[in-house]
PDB file of C-alpha atoms in Angstrom:
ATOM      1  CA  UNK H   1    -106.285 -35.405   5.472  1.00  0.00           C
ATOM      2  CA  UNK H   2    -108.637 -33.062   4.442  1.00  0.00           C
ATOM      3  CA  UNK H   3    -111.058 -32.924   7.304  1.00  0.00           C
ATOM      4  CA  UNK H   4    -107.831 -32.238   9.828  1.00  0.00           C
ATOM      5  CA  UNK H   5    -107.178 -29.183   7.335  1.00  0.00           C
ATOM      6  CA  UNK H   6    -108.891 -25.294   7.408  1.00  0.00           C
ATOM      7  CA  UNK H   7    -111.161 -25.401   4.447  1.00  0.00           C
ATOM      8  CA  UNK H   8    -109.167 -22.976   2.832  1.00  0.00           C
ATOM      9  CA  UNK H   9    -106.218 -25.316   3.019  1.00  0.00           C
ATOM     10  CA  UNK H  10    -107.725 -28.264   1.194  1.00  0.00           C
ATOM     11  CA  UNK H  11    -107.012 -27.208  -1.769  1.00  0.00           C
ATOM     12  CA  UNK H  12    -103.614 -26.273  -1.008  1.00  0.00           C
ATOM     13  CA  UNK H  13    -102.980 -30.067   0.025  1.00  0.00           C
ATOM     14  CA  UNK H  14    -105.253 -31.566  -2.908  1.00  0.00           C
ATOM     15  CA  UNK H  15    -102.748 -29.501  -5.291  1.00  0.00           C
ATOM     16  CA  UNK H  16     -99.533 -31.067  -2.990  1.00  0.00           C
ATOM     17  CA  UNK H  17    -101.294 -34.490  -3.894  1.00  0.00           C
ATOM     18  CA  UNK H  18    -101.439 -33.989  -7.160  1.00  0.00           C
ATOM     19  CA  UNK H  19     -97.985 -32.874  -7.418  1.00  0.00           C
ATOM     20  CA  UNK H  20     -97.110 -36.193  -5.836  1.00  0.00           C
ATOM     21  CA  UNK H  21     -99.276 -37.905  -8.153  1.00  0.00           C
ATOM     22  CA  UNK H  22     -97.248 -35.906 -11.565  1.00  0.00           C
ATOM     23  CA  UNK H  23     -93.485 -36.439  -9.817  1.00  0.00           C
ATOM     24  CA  UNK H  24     -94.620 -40.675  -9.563  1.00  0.00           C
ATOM     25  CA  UNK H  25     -95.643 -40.735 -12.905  1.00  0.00           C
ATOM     26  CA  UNK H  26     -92.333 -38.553 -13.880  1.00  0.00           C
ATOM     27  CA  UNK H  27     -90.257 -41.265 -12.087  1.00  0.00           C
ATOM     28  CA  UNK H  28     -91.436 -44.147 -13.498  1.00  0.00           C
ATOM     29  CA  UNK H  29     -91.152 -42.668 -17.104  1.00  0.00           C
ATOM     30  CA  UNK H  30     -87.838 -41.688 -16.249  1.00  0.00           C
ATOM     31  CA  UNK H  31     -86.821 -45.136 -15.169  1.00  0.00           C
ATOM     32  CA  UNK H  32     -88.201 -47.238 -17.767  1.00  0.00           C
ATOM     33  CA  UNK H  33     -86.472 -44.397 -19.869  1.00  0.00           C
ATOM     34  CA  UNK H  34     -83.355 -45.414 -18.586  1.00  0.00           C
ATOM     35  CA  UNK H  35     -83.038 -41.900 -17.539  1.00  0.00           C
ATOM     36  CA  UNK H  36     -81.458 -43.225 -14.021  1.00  0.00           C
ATOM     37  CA  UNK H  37     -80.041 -38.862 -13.253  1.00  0.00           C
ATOM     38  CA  UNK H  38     -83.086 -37.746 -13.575  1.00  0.00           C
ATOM     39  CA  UNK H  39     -84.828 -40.515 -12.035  1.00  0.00           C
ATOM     40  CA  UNK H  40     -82.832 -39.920  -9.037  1.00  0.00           C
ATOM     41  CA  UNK H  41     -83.918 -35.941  -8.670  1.00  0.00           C
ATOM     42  CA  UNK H  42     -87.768 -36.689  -9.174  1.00  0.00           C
ATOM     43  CA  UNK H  43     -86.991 -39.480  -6.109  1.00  0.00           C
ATOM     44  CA  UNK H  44     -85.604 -36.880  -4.193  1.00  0.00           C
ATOM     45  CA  UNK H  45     -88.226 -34.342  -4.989  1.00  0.00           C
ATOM     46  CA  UNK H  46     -91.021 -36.832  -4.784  1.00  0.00           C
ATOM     47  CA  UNK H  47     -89.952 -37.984  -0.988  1.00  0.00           C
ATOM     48  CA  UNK H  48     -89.665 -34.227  -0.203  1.00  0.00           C
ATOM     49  CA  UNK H  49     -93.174 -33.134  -1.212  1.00  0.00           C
ATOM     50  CA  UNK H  50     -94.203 -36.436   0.940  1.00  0.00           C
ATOM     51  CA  UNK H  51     -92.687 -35.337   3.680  1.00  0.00           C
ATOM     52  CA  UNK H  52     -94.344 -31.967   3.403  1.00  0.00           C
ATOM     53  CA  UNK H  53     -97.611 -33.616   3.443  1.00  0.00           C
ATOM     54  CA  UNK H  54     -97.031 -36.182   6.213  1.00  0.00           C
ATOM     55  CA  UNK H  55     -95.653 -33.365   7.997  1.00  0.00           C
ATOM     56  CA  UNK H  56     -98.587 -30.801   7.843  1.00  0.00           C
ATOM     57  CA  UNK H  57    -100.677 -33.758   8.640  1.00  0.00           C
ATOM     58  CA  UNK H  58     -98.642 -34.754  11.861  1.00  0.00           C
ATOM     59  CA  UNK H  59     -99.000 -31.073  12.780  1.00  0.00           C
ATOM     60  CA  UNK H  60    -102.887 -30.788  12.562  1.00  0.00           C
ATOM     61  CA  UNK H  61    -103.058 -34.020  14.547  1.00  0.00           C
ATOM     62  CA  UNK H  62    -100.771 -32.603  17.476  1.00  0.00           C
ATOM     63  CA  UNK H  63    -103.398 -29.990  17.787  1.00  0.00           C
ATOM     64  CA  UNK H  64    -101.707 -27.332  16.103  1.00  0.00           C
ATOM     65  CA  UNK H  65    -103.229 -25.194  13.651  1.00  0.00           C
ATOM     66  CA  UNK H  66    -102.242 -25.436  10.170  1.00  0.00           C
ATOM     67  CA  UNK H  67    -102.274 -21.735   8.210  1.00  0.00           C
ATOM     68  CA  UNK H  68    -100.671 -22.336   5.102  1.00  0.00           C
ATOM     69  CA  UNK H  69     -98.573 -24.916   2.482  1.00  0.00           C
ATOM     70  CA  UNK H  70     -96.001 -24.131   0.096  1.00  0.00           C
ATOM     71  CA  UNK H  71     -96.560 -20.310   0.896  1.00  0.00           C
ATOM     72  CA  UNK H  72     -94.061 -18.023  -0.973  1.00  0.00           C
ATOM     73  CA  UNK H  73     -93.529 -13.831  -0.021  1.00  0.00           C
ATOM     74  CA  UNK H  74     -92.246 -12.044  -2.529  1.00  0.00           C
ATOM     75  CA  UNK H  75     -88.577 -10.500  -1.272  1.00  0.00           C
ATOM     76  CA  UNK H  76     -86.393  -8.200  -3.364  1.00  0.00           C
ATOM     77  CA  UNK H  77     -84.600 -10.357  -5.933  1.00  0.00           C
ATOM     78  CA  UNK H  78     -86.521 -13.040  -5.335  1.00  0.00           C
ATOM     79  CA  UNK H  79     -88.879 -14.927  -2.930  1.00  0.00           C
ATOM     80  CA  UNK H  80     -88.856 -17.240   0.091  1.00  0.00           C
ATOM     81  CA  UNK H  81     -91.058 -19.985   0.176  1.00  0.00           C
ATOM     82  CA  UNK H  82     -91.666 -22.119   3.410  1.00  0.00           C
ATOM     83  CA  UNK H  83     -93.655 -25.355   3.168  1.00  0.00           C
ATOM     84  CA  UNK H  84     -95.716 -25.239   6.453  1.00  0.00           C
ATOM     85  CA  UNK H  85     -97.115 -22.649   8.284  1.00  0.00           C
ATOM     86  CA  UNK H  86     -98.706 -22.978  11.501  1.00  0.00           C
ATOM     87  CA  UNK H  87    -100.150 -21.697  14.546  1.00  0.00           C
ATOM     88  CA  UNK H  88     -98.872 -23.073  17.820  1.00  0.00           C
ATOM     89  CA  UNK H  89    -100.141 -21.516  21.224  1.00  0.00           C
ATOM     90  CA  UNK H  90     -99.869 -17.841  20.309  1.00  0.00           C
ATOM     91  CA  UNK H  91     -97.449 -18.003  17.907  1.00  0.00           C
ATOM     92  CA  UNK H  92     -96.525 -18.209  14.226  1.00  0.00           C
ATOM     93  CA  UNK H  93     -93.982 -20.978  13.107  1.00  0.00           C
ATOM     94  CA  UNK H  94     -92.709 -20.796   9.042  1.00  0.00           C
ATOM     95  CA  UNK H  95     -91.644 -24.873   8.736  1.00  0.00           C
ATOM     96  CA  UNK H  96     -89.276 -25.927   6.222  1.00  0.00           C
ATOM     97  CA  UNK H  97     -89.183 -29.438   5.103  1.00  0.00           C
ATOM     98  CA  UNK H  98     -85.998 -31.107   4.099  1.00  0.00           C
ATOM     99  CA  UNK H  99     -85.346 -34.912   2.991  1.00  0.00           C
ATOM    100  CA  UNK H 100     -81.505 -35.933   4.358  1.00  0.00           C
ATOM    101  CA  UNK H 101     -79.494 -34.944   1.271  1.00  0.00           C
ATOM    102  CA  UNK H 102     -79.920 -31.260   2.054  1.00  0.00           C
ATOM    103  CA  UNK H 103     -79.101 -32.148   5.959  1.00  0.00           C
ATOM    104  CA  UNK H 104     -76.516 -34.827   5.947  1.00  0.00           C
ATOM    105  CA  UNK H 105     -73.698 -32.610   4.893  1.00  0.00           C
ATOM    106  CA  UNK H 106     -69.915 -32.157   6.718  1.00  0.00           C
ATOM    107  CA  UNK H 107     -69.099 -28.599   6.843  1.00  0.00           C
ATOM    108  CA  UNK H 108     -66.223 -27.925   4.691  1.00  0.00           C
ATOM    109  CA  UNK H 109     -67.989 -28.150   1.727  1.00  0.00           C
ATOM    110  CA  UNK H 110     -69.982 -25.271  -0.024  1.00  0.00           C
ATOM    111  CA  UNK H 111     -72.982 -27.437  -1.175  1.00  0.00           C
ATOM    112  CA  UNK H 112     -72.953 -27.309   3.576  1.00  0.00           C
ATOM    113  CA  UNK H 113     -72.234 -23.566   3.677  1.00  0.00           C
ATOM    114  CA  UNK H 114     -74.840 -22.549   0.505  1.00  0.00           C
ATOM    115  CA  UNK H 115     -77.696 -25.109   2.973  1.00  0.00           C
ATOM    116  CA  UNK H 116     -76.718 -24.050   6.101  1.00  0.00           C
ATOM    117  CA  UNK H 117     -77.280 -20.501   4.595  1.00  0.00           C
ATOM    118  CA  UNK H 118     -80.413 -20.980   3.380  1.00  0.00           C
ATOM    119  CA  UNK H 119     -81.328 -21.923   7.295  1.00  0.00           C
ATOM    120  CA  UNK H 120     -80.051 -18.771   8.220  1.00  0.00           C
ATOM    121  CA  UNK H 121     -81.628 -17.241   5.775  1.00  0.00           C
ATOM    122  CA  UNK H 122     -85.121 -18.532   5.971  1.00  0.00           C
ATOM    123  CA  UNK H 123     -85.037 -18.091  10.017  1.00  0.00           C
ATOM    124  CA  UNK H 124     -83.975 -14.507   9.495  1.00  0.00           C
ATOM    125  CA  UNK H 125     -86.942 -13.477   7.575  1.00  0.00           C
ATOM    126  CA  UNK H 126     -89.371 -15.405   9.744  1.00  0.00           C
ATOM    127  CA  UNK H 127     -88.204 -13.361  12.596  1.00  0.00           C
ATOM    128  CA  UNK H 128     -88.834 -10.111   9.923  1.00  0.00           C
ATOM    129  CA  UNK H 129     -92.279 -11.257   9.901  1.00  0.00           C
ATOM    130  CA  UNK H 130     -92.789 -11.835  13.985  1.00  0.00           C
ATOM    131  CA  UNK H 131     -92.957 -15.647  13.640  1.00  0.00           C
ATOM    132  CA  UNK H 132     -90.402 -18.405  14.662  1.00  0.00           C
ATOM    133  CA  UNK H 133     -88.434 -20.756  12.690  1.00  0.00           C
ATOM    134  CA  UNK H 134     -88.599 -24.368  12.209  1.00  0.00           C
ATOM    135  CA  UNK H 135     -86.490 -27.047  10.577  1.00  0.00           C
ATOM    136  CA  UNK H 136     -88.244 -30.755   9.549  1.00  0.00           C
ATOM    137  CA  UNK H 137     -85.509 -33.423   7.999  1.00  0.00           C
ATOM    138  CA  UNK H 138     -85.382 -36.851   7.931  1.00  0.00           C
ATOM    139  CA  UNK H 139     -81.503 -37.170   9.539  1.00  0.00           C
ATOM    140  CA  UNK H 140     -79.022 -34.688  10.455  1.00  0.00           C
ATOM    141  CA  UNK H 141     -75.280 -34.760   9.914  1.00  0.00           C
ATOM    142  CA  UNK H 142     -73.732 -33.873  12.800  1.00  0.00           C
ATOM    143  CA  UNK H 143     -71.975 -31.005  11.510  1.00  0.00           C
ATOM    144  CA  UNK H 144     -75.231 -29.963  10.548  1.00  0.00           C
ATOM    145  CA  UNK H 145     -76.250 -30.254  13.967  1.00  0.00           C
ATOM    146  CA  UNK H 146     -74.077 -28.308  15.562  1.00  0.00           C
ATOM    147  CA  UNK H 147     -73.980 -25.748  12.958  1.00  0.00           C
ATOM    148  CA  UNK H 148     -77.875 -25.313  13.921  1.00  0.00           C
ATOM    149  CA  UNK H 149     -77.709 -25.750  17.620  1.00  0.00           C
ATOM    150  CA  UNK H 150     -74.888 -22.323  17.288  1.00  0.00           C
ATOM    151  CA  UNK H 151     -77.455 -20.406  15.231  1.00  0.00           C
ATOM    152  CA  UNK H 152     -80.129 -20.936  17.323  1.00  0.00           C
ATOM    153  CA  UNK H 153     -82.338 -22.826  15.094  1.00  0.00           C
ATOM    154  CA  UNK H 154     -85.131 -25.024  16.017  1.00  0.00           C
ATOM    155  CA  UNK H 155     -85.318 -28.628  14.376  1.00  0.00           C
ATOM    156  CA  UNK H 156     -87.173 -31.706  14.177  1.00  0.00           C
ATOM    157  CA  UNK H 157     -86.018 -35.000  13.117  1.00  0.00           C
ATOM    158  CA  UNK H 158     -89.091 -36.111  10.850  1.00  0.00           C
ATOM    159  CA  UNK H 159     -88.807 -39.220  12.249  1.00  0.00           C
ATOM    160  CA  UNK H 160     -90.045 -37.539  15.857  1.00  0.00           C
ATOM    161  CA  UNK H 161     -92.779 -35.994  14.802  1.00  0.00           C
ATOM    162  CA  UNK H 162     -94.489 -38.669  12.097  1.00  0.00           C
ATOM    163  CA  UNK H 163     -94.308 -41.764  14.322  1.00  0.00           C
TER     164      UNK H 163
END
């Protein structure tokens, strides 16, 4: 992927890769461990970090123009990290990229209302900073959908955008 990338981003993608590389290793540790818990969150973060990748690629290959990975700004009490950043046209989009457990809820719950939050809350400060907002996931619920469509938030089912 690196000749689709900015220079300055190929290291930012080499260090995703080798993040990928550590959470494979972690899994298969973890399973022969018999650590099956554990072994299930590594999964989970391992097919996130993935996605991130497959996404940024897709992105550079529909002609947009990638500015950053995993980029965190510092906030008050905290930070808010969004896993692409690109340019599209004349604008700025801050990407999030979510594997279907975070996605797949039914409202009701909290573990929906703290996500759904999180949405909000990421969308809010990429407005703060002049760019739009957009959501990657593998499915949707469809609670989570229409929790989105209401807030005005943009999504993409990762499916779309990596065939």
């Amino acid at each position: 992927m690196g000749d689709r990338l900015p220079r300055g981003l190929v290291g930012r993608a080499d260090g995703l890769i080798n993040d990928i590389r550590r959470s494979w290793g972690q899994f298969q540790e973890q399973v022969l461990a018999g650590d099956f818990n554990r072994a299930r969150a590594t999964w989970g973060a391992l097919i996130g970090k993935i996605r991130e990748l497959q996404v940024a690629g897709r992105i550079a290959d529909l002609g947009g123009t990638l500015v950053d990975i995993n980029k965190t700004f510092p906030i008050p009490g905290g930070r808010r990290e969004f896993d692409v950043i690109f340019q599209q046209g004349n604008g700025t989009v801050f990407a999030e990229v979510k594997t279907g457990g975070a996605t797949l809820l039914n409202r009701g719950s909290d573990r929906f209302q703290r996500t759904f939050d999180n949405f909000v809350a990421q969308r809010d400060f990429a407005v703060s900073q002049g760019a739009s907002y957009r959501l990657y996931a593998d499915d949707f619920s469809n609670d989570m959908v229409r929790a989105l469509r209401e807030a005005g938030i943009d999504f993409v089912q990762s499916g779309t955008i990596l065939r």
